[in-house]
Amino acid sequence: RLDEARRAVAVAQAQRDSARAQTLSVADAGADLAQAQAQLAVAQAASAAARARRAQAEVRAPADARVLLREVEPGQIVQPG
């Protein structure tokens, strides 16, 4: 999802840059620029949300340790406690 969000940001930035170039050659391209900037803002928000979800998915130990026993398998749903 983070890669998709990054690609969306890159596409939105390219669209914004294209709209800016069109604005220089066409006086009526202000709406295109505003739309591209809005799409860029949406893509950046999606990228930030994906980074936040990824950060929440990381499991970190409070101290250095070694795992001696694994009581669950990857993919299993677990409860706290």
PDB file of N, CA and C in Angstrom:
ATOM      1  N   ARG A   1       0.819  -1.198   0.000  1.00  0.00           N
ATOM      2  CA  ARG A   1       0.000   0.000   0.000  1.00  0.00           C
ATOM      3  C   ARG A   1       0.858   1.255   0.000  1.00  0.00           C
ATOM      4  N   LEU A   2       1.986   1.203   0.722  1.00  0.00           N
ATOM      5  CA  LEU A   2       2.860   2.366   0.749  1.00  0.00           C
ATOM      6  C   LEU A   2       3.437   2.623  -0.635  1.00  0.00           C
ATOM      7  N   ASP A   3       3.808   1.569  -1.348  1.00  0.00           N
ATOM      8  CA  ASP A   3       4.330   1.742  -2.703  1.00  0.00           C
ATOM      9  C   ASP A   3       3.265   2.335  -3.618  1.00  0.00           C
ATOM     10  N   GLU A   4       2.027   1.874  -3.472  1.00  0.00           N
ATOM     11  CA  GLU A   4       0.934   2.418  -4.280  1.00  0.00           C
ATOM     12  C   GLU A   4       0.735   3.900  -3.982  1.00  0.00           C
ATOM     13  N   ALA A   5       0.803   4.259  -2.719  1.00  0.00           N
ATOM     14  CA  ALA A   5       0.629   5.662  -2.333  1.00  0.00           C
ATOM     15  C   ALA A   5       1.773   6.508  -2.880  1.00  0.00           C
ATOM     16  N   ARG A   6       2.991   5.968  -2.837  1.00  0.00           N
ATOM     17  CA  ARG A   6       4.132   6.708  -3.385  1.00  0.00           C
ATOM     18  C   ARG A   6       3.974   6.905  -4.888  1.00  0.00           C
ATOM     19  N   ARG A   7       3.506   5.855  -5.578  1.00  0.00           N
ATOM     20  CA  ARG A   7       3.284   5.992  -7.019  1.00  0.00           C
ATOM     21  C   ARG A   7       2.202   7.034  -7.290  1.00  0.00           C
ATOM     22  N   ALA A   8       1.162   7.039  -6.473  1.00  0.00           N
ATOM     23  CA  ALA A   8       0.087   8.018  -6.655  1.00  0.00           C
ATOM     24  C   ALA A   8       0.609   9.438  -6.440  1.00  0.00           C
ATOM     25  N   VAL A   9       1.501   9.615  -5.463  1.00  0.00           N
ATOM     26  CA  VAL A   9       2.103  10.931  -5.233  1.00  0.00           C
ATOM     27  C   VAL A   9       2.924  11.340  -6.445  1.00  0.00           C
ATOM     28  N   ALA A  10       3.717  10.415  -6.988  1.00  0.00           N
ATOM     29  CA  ALA A  10       4.540  10.725  -8.161  1.00  0.00           C
ATOM     30  C   ALA A  10       3.670  11.092  -9.360  1.00  0.00           C
ATOM     31  N   VAL A  11       2.585  10.359  -9.562  1.00  0.00           N
ATOM     32  CA  VAL A  11       1.675  10.655 -10.677  1.00  0.00           C
ATOM     33  C   VAL A  11       1.028  12.024 -10.475  1.00  0.00           C
ATOM     34  N   ALA A  12       0.586  12.299  -9.263  1.00  0.00           N
ATOM     35  CA  ALA A  12      -0.059  13.585  -8.986  1.00  0.00           C
ATOM     36  C   ALA A  12       0.923  14.740  -9.168  1.00  0.00           C
ATOM     37  N   GLN A  13       2.177  14.538  -8.754  1.00  0.00           N
ATOM     38  CA  GLN A  13       3.176  15.586  -8.949  1.00  0.00           C
ATOM     39  C   GLN A  13       3.428  15.814 -10.436  1.00  0.00           C
ATOM     40  N   ALA A  14       3.493  14.746 -11.208  1.00  0.00           N
ATOM     41  CA  ALA A  14       3.684  14.879 -12.653  1.00  0.00           C
ATOM     42  C   ALA A  14       2.505  15.610 -13.282  1.00  0.00           C
ATOM     43  N   GLN A  15       1.295  15.297 -12.837  1.00  0.00           N
ATOM     44  CA  GLN A  15       0.108  15.978 -13.355  1.00  0.00           C
ATOM     45  C   GLN A  15       0.124  17.459 -12.979  1.00  0.00           C
ATOM     46  N   ARG A  16       0.552  17.745 -11.753  1.00  0.00           N
ATOM     47  CA  ARG A  16       0.643  19.142 -11.325  1.00  0.00           C
ATOM     48  C   ARG A  16       1.664  19.889 -12.178  1.00  0.00           C
ATOM     49  N   ASP A  17       2.834  19.273 -12.391  1.00  0.00           N
ATOM     50  CA  ASP A  17       3.864  19.910 -13.215  1.00  0.00           C
ATOM     51  C   ASP A  17       3.370  20.126 -14.641  1.00  0.00           C
ATOM     52  N   SER A  18       2.646  19.148 -15.165  1.00  0.00           N
ATOM     53  CA  SER A  18       2.084  19.282 -16.507  1.00  0.00           C
ATOM     54  C   SER A  18       1.074  20.421 -16.553  1.00  0.00           C
ATOM     55  N   ALA A  19       0.247  20.519 -15.523  1.00  0.00           N
ATOM     56  CA  ALA A  19      -0.747  21.592 -15.474  1.00  0.00           C
ATOM     57  C   ALA A  19      -0.066  22.953 -15.380  1.00  0.00           C
ATOM     58  N   ARG A  20       1.029  23.029 -14.641  1.00  0.00           N
ATOM     59  CA  ARG A  20       1.767  24.296 -14.551  1.00  0.00           C
ATOM     60  C   ARG A  20       2.322  24.686 -15.919  1.00  0.00           C
ATOM     61  N   ALA A  21       2.856  23.699 -16.641  1.00  0.00           N
ATOM     62  CA  ALA A  21       3.390  23.975 -17.975  1.00  0.00           C
ATOM     63  C   ALA A  21       2.277  24.436 -18.914  1.00  0.00           C
ATOM     64  N   GLN A  22       1.120  23.817 -18.809  1.00  0.00           N
ATOM     65  CA  GLN A  22      -0.009  24.214 -19.647  1.00  0.00           C
ATOM     66  C   GLN A  22      -0.487  25.619 -19.291  1.00  0.00           C
ATOM     67  N   THR A  23      -0.383  25.987 -18.020  1.00  0.00           N
ATOM     68  CA  THR A  23      -0.808  27.315 -17.587  1.00  0.00           C
ATOM     69  C   THR A  23       0.028  28.393 -18.267  1.00  0.00           C
ATOM     70  N   LEU A  24       1.300  28.097 -18.475  1.00  0.00           N
ATOM     71  CA  LEU A  24       2.163  29.062 -19.153  1.00  0.00           C
ATOM     72  C   LEU A  24       1.744  29.262 -20.605  1.00  0.00           C
ATOM     73  N   SER A  25       1.227  28.210 -21.235  1.00  0.00           N
ATOM     74  CA  SER A  25       0.870  28.316 -22.651  1.00  0.00           C
ATOM     75  C   SER A  25      -0.614  28.593 -22.876  1.00  0.00           C
ATOM     76  N   VAL A  26      -1.433  28.284 -21.912  1.00  0.00           N
ATOM     77  CA  VAL A  26      -2.880  28.487 -22.069  1.00  0.00           C
ATOM     78  C   VAL A  26      -3.386  29.229 -20.834  1.00  0.00           C
ATOM     79  N   ALA A  27      -4.026  30.353 -21.050  1.00  0.00           N
ATOM     80  CA  ALA A  27      -4.468  31.180 -19.930  1.00  0.00           C
ATOM     81  C   ALA A  27      -5.605  30.539 -19.139  1.00  0.00           C
ATOM     82  N   ASP A  28      -6.331  29.612 -19.735  1.00  0.00           N
ATOM     83  CA  ASP A  28      -7.505  29.027 -19.087  1.00  0.00           C
ATOM     84  C   ASP A  28      -7.180  27.721 -18.360  1.00  0.00           C
ATOM     85  N   ALA A  29      -5.931  27.459 -18.076  1.00  0.00           N
ATOM     86  CA  ALA A  29      -5.563  26.183 -17.461  1.00  0.00           C
ATOM     87  C   ALA A  29      -5.539  26.251 -15.941  1.00  0.00           C
ATOM     88  N   GLY A  30      -5.995  27.338 -15.355  1.00  0.00           N
ATOM     89  CA  GLY A  30      -5.996  27.472 -13.900  1.00  0.00           C
ATOM     90  C   GLY A  30      -6.797  26.383 -13.212  1.00  0.00           C
ATOM     91  N   ALA A  31      -7.902  25.983 -13.817  1.00  0.00           N
ATOM     92  CA  ALA A  31      -8.721  24.920 -13.228  1.00  0.00           C
ATOM     93  C   ALA A  31      -7.972  23.597 -13.241  1.00  0.00           C
ATOM     94  N   ASP A  32      -7.216  23.329 -14.322  1.00  0.00           N
ATOM     95  CA  ASP A  32      -6.428  22.095 -14.388  1.00  0.00           C
ATOM     96  C   ASP A  32      -5.370  22.075 -13.295  1.00  0.00           C
ATOM     97  N   LEU A  33      -4.723  23.209 -13.069  1.00  0.00           N
ATOM     98  CA  LEU A  33      -3.705  23.298 -12.027  1.00  0.00           C
ATOM     99  C   LEU A  33      -4.328  23.061 -10.654  1.00  0.00           C
ATOM    100  N   ALA A  34      -5.471  23.671 -10.403  1.00  0.00           N
ATOM    101  CA  ALA A  34      -6.146  23.483  -9.116  1.00  0.00           C
ATOM    102  C   ALA A  34      -6.538  22.026  -8.919  1.00  0.00           C
ATOM    103  N   GLN A  35      -7.015  21.387  -9.977  1.00  0.00           N
ATOM    104  CA  GLN A  35      -7.391  19.977  -9.888  1.00  0.00           C
ATOM    105  C   GLN A  35      -6.163  19.109  -9.631  1.00  0.00           C
ATOM    106  N   ALA A  36      -5.057  19.393 -10.318  1.00  0.00           N
ATOM    107  CA  ALA A  36      -3.832  18.620 -10.113  1.00  0.00           C
ATOM    108  C   ALA A  36      -3.306  18.808  -8.699  1.00  0.00           C
ATOM    109  N   GLN A  37      -3.396  20.035  -8.173  1.00  0.00           N
ATOM    110  CA  GLN A  37      -2.952  20.278  -6.803  1.00  0.00           C
ATOM    111  C   GLN A  37      -3.844  19.552  -5.805  1.00  0.00           C
ATOM    112  N   ALA A  38      -5.135  19.498  -6.079  1.00  0.00           N
ATOM    113  CA  ALA A  38      -6.049  18.763  -5.201  1.00  0.00           C
ATOM    114  C   ALA A  38      -5.738  17.273  -5.234  1.00  0.00           C
ATOM    115  N   GLN A  39      -5.464  16.740  -6.427  1.00  0.00           N
ATOM    116  CA  GLN A  39      -5.104  15.325  -6.539  1.00  0.00           C
ATOM    117  C   GLN A  39      -3.796  15.042  -5.815  1.00  0.00           C
ATOM    118  N   LEU A  40      -2.844  15.973  -5.908  1.00  0.00           N
ATOM    119  CA  LEU A  40      -1.577  15.815  -5.196  1.00  0.00           C
ATOM    120  C   LEU A  40      -1.817  15.776  -3.691  1.00  0.00           C
ATOM    121  N   ALA A  41      -2.663  16.662  -3.189  1.00  0.00           N
ATOM    122  CA  ALA A  41      -2.961  16.685  -1.756  1.00  0.00           C
ATOM    123  C   ALA A  41      -3.600  15.375  -1.309  1.00  0.00           C
ATOM    124  N   VAL A  42      -4.510  14.842  -2.115  1.00  0.00           N
ATOM    125  CA  VAL A  42      -5.155  13.564  -1.787  1.00  0.00           C
ATOM    126  C   VAL A  42      -4.121  12.443  -1.778  1.00  0.00           C
ATOM    127  N   ALA A  43      -3.239  12.420  -2.781  1.00  0.00           N
ATOM    128  CA  ALA A  43      -2.222  11.371  -2.857  1.00  0.00           C
ATOM    129  C   ALA A  43      -1.243  11.474  -1.696  1.00  0.00           C
ATOM    130  N   GLN A  44      -0.871  12.693  -1.308  1.00  0.00           N
ATOM    131  CA  GLN A  44       0.031  12.864  -0.172  1.00  0.00           C
ATOM    132  C   GLN A  44      -0.635  12.414   1.123  1.00  0.00           C
ATOM    133  N   ALA A  45      -1.917  12.686   1.274  1.00  0.00           N
ATOM    134  CA  ALA A  45      -2.642  12.230   2.462  1.00  0.00           C
ATOM    135  C   ALA A  45      -2.710  10.711   2.498  1.00  0.00           C
ATOM    136  N   ALA A  46      -2.933  10.081   1.343  1.00  0.00           N
ATOM    137  CA  ALA A  46      -2.966   8.618   1.287  1.00  0.00           C
ATOM    138  C   ALA A  46      -1.605   8.037   1.624  1.00  0.00           C
ATOM    139  N   SER A  47      -0.547   8.689   1.164  1.00  0.00           N
ATOM    140  CA  SER A  47       0.811   8.236   1.467  1.00  0.00           C
ATOM    141  C   SER A  47       1.088   8.335   2.968  1.00  0.00           C
ATOM    142  N   ALA A  48       0.688   9.445   3.575  1.00  0.00           N
ATOM    143  CA  ALA A  48       0.880   9.621   5.016  1.00  0.00           C
ATOM    144  C   ALA A  48       0.080   8.587   5.802  1.00  0.00           C
ATOM    145  N   ALA A  49      -1.135   8.300   5.357  1.00  0.00           N
ATOM    146  CA  ALA A  49      -1.959   7.293   6.034  1.00  0.00           C
ATOM    147  C   ALA A  49      -1.328   5.912   5.913  1.00  0.00           C
ATOM    148  N   ALA A  50      -0.773   5.599   4.752  1.00  0.00           N
ATOM    149  CA  ALA A  50      -0.121   4.299   4.564  1.00  0.00           C
ATOM    150  C   ALA A  50       1.114   4.187   5.452  1.00  0.00           C
ATOM    151  N   ARG A  51       1.877   5.277   5.576  1.00  0.00           N
ATOM    152  CA  ARG A  51       3.049   5.255   6.461  1.00  0.00           C
ATOM    153  C   ARG A  51       2.613   5.054   7.908  1.00  0.00           C
ATOM    154  N   ALA A  52       1.524   5.694   8.309  1.00  0.00           N
ATOM    155  CA  ALA A  52       1.029   5.550   9.682  1.00  0.00           C
ATOM    156  C   ALA A  52       0.573   4.120   9.948  1.00  0.00           C
ATOM    157  N   ARG A  53      -0.141   3.516   8.964  1.00  0.00           N
ATOM    158  CA  ARG A  53      -0.577   2.122   9.134  1.00  0.00           C
ATOM    159  C   ARG A  53       0.627   1.188   9.234  1.00  0.00           C
ATOM    160  N   ARG A  54       1.650   1.444   8.421  1.00  0.00           N
ATOM    161  CA  ARG A  54       2.844   0.602   8.461  1.00  0.00           C
ATOM    162  C   ARG A  54       3.556   0.744   9.804  1.00  0.00           C
ATOM    163  N   ALA A  55       3.623   1.963  10.329  1.00  0.00           N
ATOM    164  CA  ALA A  55       4.269   2.187  11.618  1.00  0.00           C
ATOM    165  C   ALA A  55       3.518   1.464  12.733  1.00  0.00           C
ATOM    166  N   GLN A  56       2.193   1.426  12.647  1.00  0.00           N
ATOM    167  CA  GLN A  56       1.403   0.734  13.666  1.00  0.00           C
ATOM    168  C   GLN A  56       1.544  -0.778  13.556  1.00  0.00           C
ATOM    169  N   ALA A  57       1.910  -1.271  12.389  1.00  0.00           N
ATOM    170  CA  ALA A  57       2.017  -2.711  12.184  1.00  0.00           C
ATOM    171  C   ALA A  57       3.344  -3.269  12.686  1.00  0.00           C
ATOM    172  N   GLU A  58       4.319  -2.406  12.945  1.00  0.00           N
ATOM    173  CA  GLU A  58       5.616  -2.873  13.423  1.00  0.00           C
ATOM    174  C   GLU A  58       5.506  -3.296  14.883  1.00  0.00           C
ATOM    175  N   VAL A  59       6.077  -4.439  15.191  1.00  0.00           N
ATOM    176  CA  VAL A  59       6.106  -4.939  16.560  1.00  0.00           C
ATOM    177  C   VAL A  59       7.540  -4.825  17.046  1.00  0.00           C
ATOM    178  N   ARG A  60       7.733  -4.120  18.135  1.00  0.00           N
ATOM    179  CA  ARG A  60       9.075  -3.913  18.667  1.00  0.00           C
ATOM    180  C   ARG A  60       9.121  -4.327  20.132  1.00  0.00           C
ATOM    181  N   ALA A  61      10.216  -4.961  20.498  1.00  0.00           N
ATOM    182  CA  ALA A  61      10.423  -5.354  21.889  1.00  0.00           C
ATOM    183  C   ALA A  61      10.944  -4.146  22.664  1.00  0.00           C
ATOM    184  N   PRO A  62      10.604  -4.035  23.949  1.00  0.00           N
ATOM    185  CA  PRO A  62      11.079  -2.899  24.734  1.00  0.00           C
ATOM    186  C   PRO A  62      12.580  -2.966  25.023  1.00  0.00           C
ATOM    187  N   ALA A  63      13.191  -4.134  24.837  1.00  0.00           N
ATOM    188  CA  ALA A  63      14.626  -4.296  25.089  1.00  0.00           C
ATOM    189  C   ALA A  63      15.165  -5.373  24.151  1.00  0.00           C
ATOM    190  N   ASP A  64      16.489  -5.416  24.011  1.00  0.00           N
ATOM    191  CA  ASP A  64      17.099  -6.469  23.210  1.00  0.00           C
ATOM    192  C   ASP A  64      16.813  -7.817  23.859  1.00  0.00           C
ATOM    193  N   ALA A  65      16.471  -8.784  23.052  1.00  0.00           N
ATOM    194  CA  ALA A  65      16.137 -10.105  23.587  1.00  0.00           C
ATOM    195  C   ALA A  65      16.292 -11.150  22.498  1.00  0.00           C
ATOM    196  N   ARG A  66      16.137 -12.387  22.882  1.00  0.00           N
ATOM    197  CA  ARG A  66      16.183 -13.495  21.946  1.00  0.00           C
ATOM    198  C   ARG A  66      14.900 -14.305  22.121  1.00  0.00           C
ATOM    199  N   VAL A  67      14.264 -14.647  21.021  1.00  0.00           N
ATOM    200  CA  VAL A  67      13.033 -15.427  21.071  1.00  0.00           C
ATOM    201  C   VAL A  67      13.403 -16.880  21.335  1.00  0.00           C
ATOM    202  N   LEU A  68      12.877 -17.423  22.422  1.00  0.00           N
ATOM    203  CA  LEU A  68      13.157 -18.807  22.773  1.00  0.00           C
ATOM    204  C   LEU A  68      12.031 -19.741  22.361  1.00  0.00           C
ATOM    205  N   LEU A  69      10.811 -19.227  22.328  1.00  0.00           N
ATOM    206  CA  LEU A  69       9.664 -20.068  22.026  1.00  0.00           C
ATOM    207  C   LEU A  69       8.646 -19.248  21.243  1.00  0.00           C
ATOM    208  N   ARG A  70       8.174 -19.805  20.147  1.00  0.00           N
ATOM    209  CA  ARG A  70       7.142 -19.139  19.346  1.00  0.00           C
ATOM    210  C   ARG A  70       5.866 -19.951  19.518  1.00  0.00           C
ATOM    211  N   GLU A  71       4.871 -19.351  20.188  1.00  0.00           N
ATOM    212  CA  GLU A  71       3.641 -20.065  20.498  1.00  0.00           C
ATOM    213  C   GLU A  71       2.556 -19.871  19.449  1.00  0.00           C
ATOM    214  N   VAL A  72       2.762 -18.987  18.512  1.00  0.00           N
ATOM    215  CA  VAL A  72       1.804 -18.768  17.430  1.00  0.00           C
ATOM    216  C   VAL A  72       2.556 -18.764  16.111  1.00  0.00           C
ATOM    217  N   GLU A  73       1.813 -18.981  15.056  1.00  0.00           N
ATOM    218  CA  GLU A  73       2.398 -18.995  13.717  1.00  0.00           C
ATOM    219  C   GLU A  73       2.064 -17.688  13.002  1.00  0.00           C
ATOM    220  N   PRO A  74       2.900 -17.286  12.059  1.00  0.00           N
ATOM    221  CA  PRO A  74       2.599 -16.069  11.303  1.00  0.00           C
ATOM    222  C   PRO A  74       1.213 -16.156  10.660  1.00  0.00           C
ATOM    223  N   GLY A  75       0.461 -15.070  10.777  1.00  0.00           N
ATOM    224  CA  GLY A  75      -0.880 -15.020  10.212  1.00  0.00           C
ATOM    225  C   GLY A  75      -1.981 -15.300  11.223  1.00  0.00           C
ATOM    226  N   GLN A  76      -1.630 -15.882  12.365  1.00  0.00           N
ATOM    227  CA  GLN A  76      -2.644 -16.152  13.384  1.00  0.00           C
ATOM    228  C   GLN A  76      -3.063 -14.849  14.060  1.00  0.00           C
ATOM    229  N   ILE A  77      -4.306 -14.798  14.488  1.00  0.00           N
ATOM    230  CA  ILE A  77      -4.814 -13.642  15.218  1.00  0.00           C
ATOM    231  C   ILE A  77      -4.625 -13.913  16.700  1.00  0.00           C
ATOM    232  N   VAL A  78      -4.063 -12.939  17.413  1.00  0.00           N
ATOM    233  CA  VAL A  78      -3.791 -13.106  18.838  1.00  0.00           C
ATOM    234  C   VAL A  78      -4.483 -12.005  19.627  1.00  0.00           C
ATOM    235  N   GLN A  79      -4.675 -12.256  20.906  1.00  0.00           N
ATOM    236  CA  GLN A  79      -5.283 -11.299  21.825  1.00  0.00           C
ATOM    237  C   GLN A  79      -4.225 -10.863  22.833  1.00  0.00           C
ATOM    238  N   PRO A  80      -4.319  -9.626  23.344  1.00  0.00           N
ATOM    239  CA  PRO A  80      -3.361  -9.203  24.370  1.00  0.00           C
ATOM    240  C   PRO A  80      -3.593  -9.964  25.668  1.00  0.00           C
ATOM    241  N   GLY A  81      -2.504 -10.122  26.410  1.00  0.00           N
ATOM    242  CA  GLY A  81      -2.631 -10.725  27.727  1.00  0.00           C
ATOM    243  C   GLY A  81      -2.113 -12.061  27.871  1.00  0.00           C
TER     244      GLY A  81
END
